[in-house]
């Protein structure tokens, strides 16, 4: 039997969640990296999620009879899509599915992202009435022995650096925001979110890679999310300003990030893509294992 309750921000719940995800990644049985867990806690990008009482509802924790955390139902977008992070136990997964189908914390339709090759989890979802509803992202996972790094020559006046050396956090945050949201407004909600994200203790400045133009402005970059225990790194937040695209900058910053990760003892890397263009790039660093993910959907009980 499993008991469950909603995540409590002012407690040791996050430490327990990180310990479980670290263990699951060591078993290669988790769809989330440790870095993504920290991104979940410190990436509160909407006004709703900046309210603790709303944010806490984004994770439901499942404990065994001894009080050990065994599973997490988690969402990053106020309940629009969910992920199951858990031990491979049918009883546990059925308990997690049941929580959602009884209304969960947001009482709406539920979309679950699951690796396409995870027949166990897909089987439990299908038994409970979930149906395939489309393709999700694809994660490319590399062993360090299979990595091929690209040597990209930067144009005259452009330089490669990291956030350890380039410490203008405001400039980096504005660059990243407008690279992903060119037609949006950098408002107070986004400003608060970025400032809060600076408190993330997992941030490794030397793995935050940047290319600066002739004026010393960031125009391309990425970050490395490091799981020291598992010697694993996820490359994330790959961004290039639109006017600087198609120059090989993204390939250059990813290569530099991987190289620095290797210097820190990383043995495995991953990077996830949502579209054909990025898939082509992210699968170009040697021999990769492609882990495709799909969506399953069902309406909650009203």
Coordinates of C-alpha atoms in Angstrom, one line a residue:
X1 CA 0.0 0.0 0.0
X2 CA 1.1 3.5 -0.8
X3 CA 0.1 6.8 0.9
X4 CA 0.4 10.1 -0.9
X5 CA 0.3 13.8 -0.2
X6 CA 1.0 17.1 -1.9
X7 CA 4.6 18.4 -2.0
X8 CA 5.4 20.9 0.9
X9 CA 7.8 23.6 -0.1
X10 CA 9.1 24.4 3.4
X11 CA 10.2 20.9 4.3
X12 CA 12.8 18.4 3.3
X13 CA 10.5 17.1 0.5
X14 CA 12.7 18.4 -2.3
X15 CA 15.8 16.7 -0.9
X16 CA 13.8 13.4 -0.9
X17 CA 12.7 14.0 -4.5
X18 CA 16.3 14.6 -5.6
X19 CA 17.5 11.5 -3.8
X20 CA 14.8 9.4 -5.6
X21 CA 15.6 10.9 -9.0
X22 CA 19.3 10.4 -8.5
X23 CA 18.7 6.7 -7.6
X24 CA 16.4 6.2 -10.6
X25 CA 18.9 7.8 -13.0
X26 CA 21.6 5.5 -11.6
X27 CA 19.3 2.6 -12.7
X28 CA 18.6 4.3 -16.1
X29 CA 14.9 4.2 -15.3
X30 CA 13.9 7.9 -15.1
X31 CA 12.7 10.4 -17.6
X32 CA 14.0 13.4 -15.6
X33 CA 17.6 14.4 -14.8
X34 CA 18.6 15.8 -11.5
X35 CA 19.2 19.1 -13.2
X36 CA 15.6 19.1 -14.4
X37 CA 14.4 18.6 -10.8
X38 CA 16.3 21.8 -9.8
X39 CA 14.9 23.5 -12.8
X40 CA 11.4 22.5 -11.7
X41 CA 11.9 24.0 -8.2
X42 CA 13.7 27.2 -9.3
X43 CA 12.0 27.8 -12.6
X44 CA 8.8 29.5 -11.6
X45 CA 8.0 31.2 -14.9
X46 CA 4.3 32.0 -14.5
X47 CA 2.5 34.3 -12.1
X48 CA 0.5 31.4 -10.8
X49 CA 3.6 29.3 -10.0
X50 CA 5.1 32.1 -8.0
X51 CA 2.4 31.5 -5.4
X52 CA 3.6 28.8 -3.1
X53 CA 0.1 27.3 -2.6
X54 CA -0.3 26.8 -6.3
X55 CA 3.3 25.7 -7.0
X56 CA 3.1 23.0 -4.3
X57 CA 0.3 21.3 -6.2
X58 CA 2.6 20.6 -9.1
X59 CA 4.0 17.5 -7.3
X60 CA 2.2 14.6 -5.4
X61 CA 4.5 12.4 -3.4
X62 CA 3.9 8.6 -2.9
X63 CA 5.4 6.9 0.2
X64 CA 5.5 3.2 1.1
X65 CA 4.5 1.9 4.6
X66 CA 7.9 2.7 6.0
X67 CA 7.6 6.3 4.9
X68 CA 10.1 6.1 2.1
X69 CA 9.5 8.2 -1.0
X70 CA 8.8 5.8 -3.9
X71 CA 7.1 7.8 -6.6
X72 CA 6.4 11.3 -7.8
X73 CA 3.6 12.6 -10.0
X74 CA 4.9 15.9 -11.3
X75 CA 4.0 18.7 -13.7
X76 CA 5.9 21.8 -14.9
X77 CA 3.0 23.8 -16.3
X78 CA 0.2 23.9 -13.7
X79 CA -1.2 20.6 -14.7
X80 CA -1.3 20.6 -18.5
X81 CA 1.1 17.6 -18.8
X82 CA 2.4 15.2 -16.2
X83 CA 5.3 12.8 -15.6
X84 CA 5.6 9.7 -13.4
X85 CA 9.0 9.4 -11.6
X86 CA 8.9 6.1 -9.8
X87 CA 10.1 2.6 -9.1
X88 CA 8.8 0.0 -11.6
X89 CA 5.9 -1.2 -9.5
X90 CA 2.4 -1.8 -11.0
X91 CA 0.7 -1.2 -7.6
X92 CA 2.6 2.1 -7.3
X93 CA 1.8 3.2 -10.8
X94 CA -1.8 2.3 -10.5
X95 CA -2.0 4.3 -7.3
X96 CA -0.4 7.3 -9.1
X97 CA -2.8 7.0 -12.0
X98 CA -5.7 6.7 -9.7
X99 CA -4.8 9.9 -8.0
X100 CA -4.9 11.8 -11.3
X101 CA -8.2 10.2 -12.4
X102 CA -9.9 11.2 -9.2
X103 CA -9.1 14.8 -10.0
X104 CA -5.6 15.1 -8.8
X105 CA -4.6 18.6 -7.8
X106 CA -6.0 20.5 -10.8
X107 CA -9.1 18.4 -11.8
X108 CA -8.8 18.4 -15.6
X109 CA -7.8 16.2 -18.5
X110 CA -4.4 14.6 -18.0
X111 CA -1.6 14.2 -20.5
X112 CA 1.2 11.9 -19.5
X113 CA 4.6 11.9 -21.2
X114 CA 6.2 8.5 -21.3
X115 CA 9.2 7.0 -23.2
X116 CA 8.0 5.1 -26.3
X117 CA 10.0 2.0 -25.3
X118 CA 8.6 1.9 -21.7
X119 CA 6.1 -0.9 -22.3
X120 CA 5.6 -1.3 -18.6
X121 CA 4.4 2.2 -18.0
X122 CA 2.4 2.4 -21.2
X123 CA 0.7 -0.9 -20.3
X124 CA -0.5 0.5 -17.0
X125 CA -1.7 3.6 -18.6
X126 CA -3.6 1.7 -21.3
X127 CA -5.2 -0.6 -18.7
X128 CA -6.5 2.6 -17.0
X129 CA -8.1 4.0 -20.1
X130 CA -5.3 6.3 -21.3
X131 CA -4.8 6.5 -25.1
X132 CA -1.9 7.6 -27.3
X133 CA -2.4 11.2 -28.2
X134 CA 0.8 12.2 -30.2
X135 CA 4.6 12.3 -30.2
X136 CA 6.5 14.3 -27.6
X137 CA 10.2 15.1 -27.6
X138 CA 13.2 12.9 -28.3
X139 CA 16.2 12.6 -26.0
X140 CA 19.6 11.8 -27.4
X141 CA 21.8 10.1 -24.9
X142 CA 25.6 9.7 -25.4
X143 CA 28.3 7.7 -23.7
X144 CA 31.5 9.7 -23.5
X145 CA 33.4 7.1 -25.6
X146 CA 31.0 7.8 -28.5
X147 CA 31.2 11.6 -28.4
X148 CA 32.4 13.5 -31.4
X149 CA 33.0 17.2 -30.7
X150 CA 32.7 19.8 -33.4
X151 CA 35.4 22.4 -33.9
X152 CA 33.6 25.6 -35.1
X153 CA 35.7 28.6 -35.9
X154 CA 34.0 31.8 -34.7
X155 CA 33.9 34.9 -36.8
X156 CA 36.4 37.7 -36.1
X157 CA 35.5 39.6 -33.0
X158 CA 33.3 36.8 -31.5
X159 CA 34.5 35.0 -28.4
X160 CA 33.5 31.9 -26.4
X161 CA 33.2 32.3 -22.7
X162 CA 31.1 31.0 -19.7
X163 CA 29.0 32.6 -17.0
X164 CA 31.9 32.1 -14.6
X165 CA 33.8 34.8 -16.5
X166 CA 30.9 36.8 -18.0
X167 CA 28.9 37.8 -14.9
X168 CA 26.3 40.2 -16.3
X169 CA 23.3 38.1 -15.3
X170 CA 20.8 40.6 -16.6
X171 CA 22.3 40.6 -20.1
X172 CA 22.3 36.8 -20.2
X173 CA 18.7 36.5 -19.0
X174 CA 17.4 39.1 -21.5
X175 CA 19.3 37.3 -24.3
X176 CA 17.8 33.9 -23.4
X177 CA 14.3 35.3 -22.9
X178 CA 14.2 37.1 -26.3
X179 CA 15.9 34.2 -28.1
X180 CA 13.0 32.0 -27.1
X181 CA 10.3 34.7 -27.1
X182 CA 11.2 37.3 -29.7
X183 CA 7.7 38.8 -29.8
X184 CA 7.1 38.8 -26.1
X185 CA 7.6 41.4 -23.3
X186 CA 10.1 41.0 -20.5
X187 CA 7.7 41.9 -17.7
X188 CA 7.8 41.9 -13.9
X189 CA 6.7 38.2 -13.7
X190 CA 9.6 37.1 -15.9
X191 CA 12.0 39.4 -14.1
X192 CA 11.0 37.9 -10.7
X193 CA 11.4 34.4 -12.2
X194 CA 14.9 35.0 -13.4
X195 CA 16.0 36.6 -10.2
X196 CA 14.6 33.6 -8.2
X197 CA 16.3 31.1 -10.6
X198 CA 19.6 32.7 -9.6
X199 CA 19.3 31.1 -6.2
X200 CA 19.4 27.6 -7.7
X201 CA 22.3 25.9 -5.8
X202 CA 22.8 23.4 -8.6
X203 CA 23.9 26.1 -11.1
X204 CA 27.5 25.5 -12.4
X205 CA 28.6 28.8 -13.9
X206 CA 31.5 27.3 -15.9
X207 CA 28.9 25.0 -17.7
X208 CA 26.9 28.0 -18.8
X209 CA 28.5 28.5 -22.2
X210 CA 28.1 31.8 -24.1
X211 CA 29.2 33.3 -27.5
X212 CA 29.7 37.0 -27.4
X213 CA 29.5 39.3 -30.5
X214 CA 31.9 42.2 -31.3
X215 CA 30.1 44.4 -28.8
X216 CA 30.5 41.8 -26.0
X217 CA 26.8 40.9 -26.1
X218 CA 25.6 37.3 -25.6
X219 CA 24.2 35.9 -28.9
X220 CA 24.2 32.1 -28.4
X221 CA 24.5 29.8 -25.4
X222 CA 23.6 26.7 -23.5
X223 CA 23.9 25.3 -20.0
X224 CA 25.0 21.9 -18.6
X225 CA 22.9 20.4 -15.8
X226 CA 25.4 18.2 -13.8
X227 CA 24.6 15.1 -11.8
X228 CA 27.9 14.5 -10.1
X229 CA 26.8 11.3 -8.3
X230 CA 25.9 9.6 -11.6
X231 CA 28.6 11.3 -13.7
X232 CA 25.9 12.5 -16.0
X233 CA 25.1 15.9 -17.6
X234 CA 22.0 17.1 -19.5
X235 CA 22.6 20.0 -22.0
X236 CA 19.7 22.4 -21.9
X237 CA 18.6 25.9 -22.7
X238 CA 20.3 26.0 -26.1
X239 CA 19.5 29.4 -27.6
X240 CA 20.7 31.6 -30.4
X241 CA 19.4 35.1 -31.3
X242 CA 17.5 34.9 -34.5
X243 CA 19.8 37.2 -36.5
X244 CA 22.8 35.0 -35.6
X245 CA 21.3 31.6 -36.5
X246 CA 22.8 29.2 -39.2
X247 CA 26.4 30.1 -38.3
X248 CA 27.1 26.9 -36.3
X249 CA 26.9 28.7 -33.0
X250 CA 24.6 26.3 -31.3
X251 CA 26.8 23.4 -32.3
X252 CA 29.9 25.3 -31.0
X253 CA 28.4 26.0 -27.5
X254 CA 27.1 22.5 -27.1
X255 CA 30.5 21.1 -28.0
X256 CA 32.2 23.4 -25.5
X257 CA 29.7 22.5 -22.8
X258 CA 30.3 18.7 -23.4
X259 CA 34.1 19.2 -23.4
X260 CA 33.9 21.0 -20.0
X261 CA 31.6 18.3 -18.7
X262 CA 34.1 15.6 -19.7
X263 CA 36.8 17.6 -17.8
X264 CA 34.6 17.3 -14.7
X265 CA 34.3 13.6 -15.0
X266 CA 31.0 13.3 -16.8
X267 CA 30.6 9.9 -18.5
X268 CA 27.1 10.3 -20.1
X269 CA 25.3 13.2 -21.7
X270 CA 21.8 13.8 -23.0
X271 CA 20.0 16.6 -24.9
X272 CA 16.3 16.7 -25.9
X273 CA 14.7 18.0 -29.1
X274 CA 11.1 18.8 -30.0
X275 CA 11.5 19.5 -33.8
X276 CA 13.3 18.2 -36.8
X277 CA 15.8 21.0 -37.0
X278 CA 17.0 20.5 -33.4
X279 CA 16.9 16.8 -33.7
X280 CA 19.3 16.9 -36.6
X281 CA 21.7 19.0 -34.6
X282 CA 21.4 17.2 -31.3
X283 CA 22.0 13.8 -32.8
X284 CA 25.2 14.9 -34.5
X285 CA 27.7 14.5 -31.6
X286 CA 28.6 10.9 -32.3
X287 CA 26.7 7.7 -31.7
X288 CA 23.6 8.4 -29.7
X289 CA 20.8 6.4 -28.2
X290 CA 17.5 8.0 -29.3
X291 CA 14.8 7.8 -26.6
X292 CA 11.5 8.9 -28.2
X293 CA 8.7 10.0 -26.0
X294 CA 4.9 10.0 -26.6
X295 CA 1.8 11.4 -24.9
X296 CA -1.0 9.5 -23.4
X297 CA -4.3 11.2 -22.5
X298 CA -7.4 10.7 -20.5
X299 CA -10.0 13.0 -18.9
X300 CA -10.2 13.1 -15.1
X301 CA -13.4 12.0 -13.2
X302 CA -15.7 15.0 -12.7

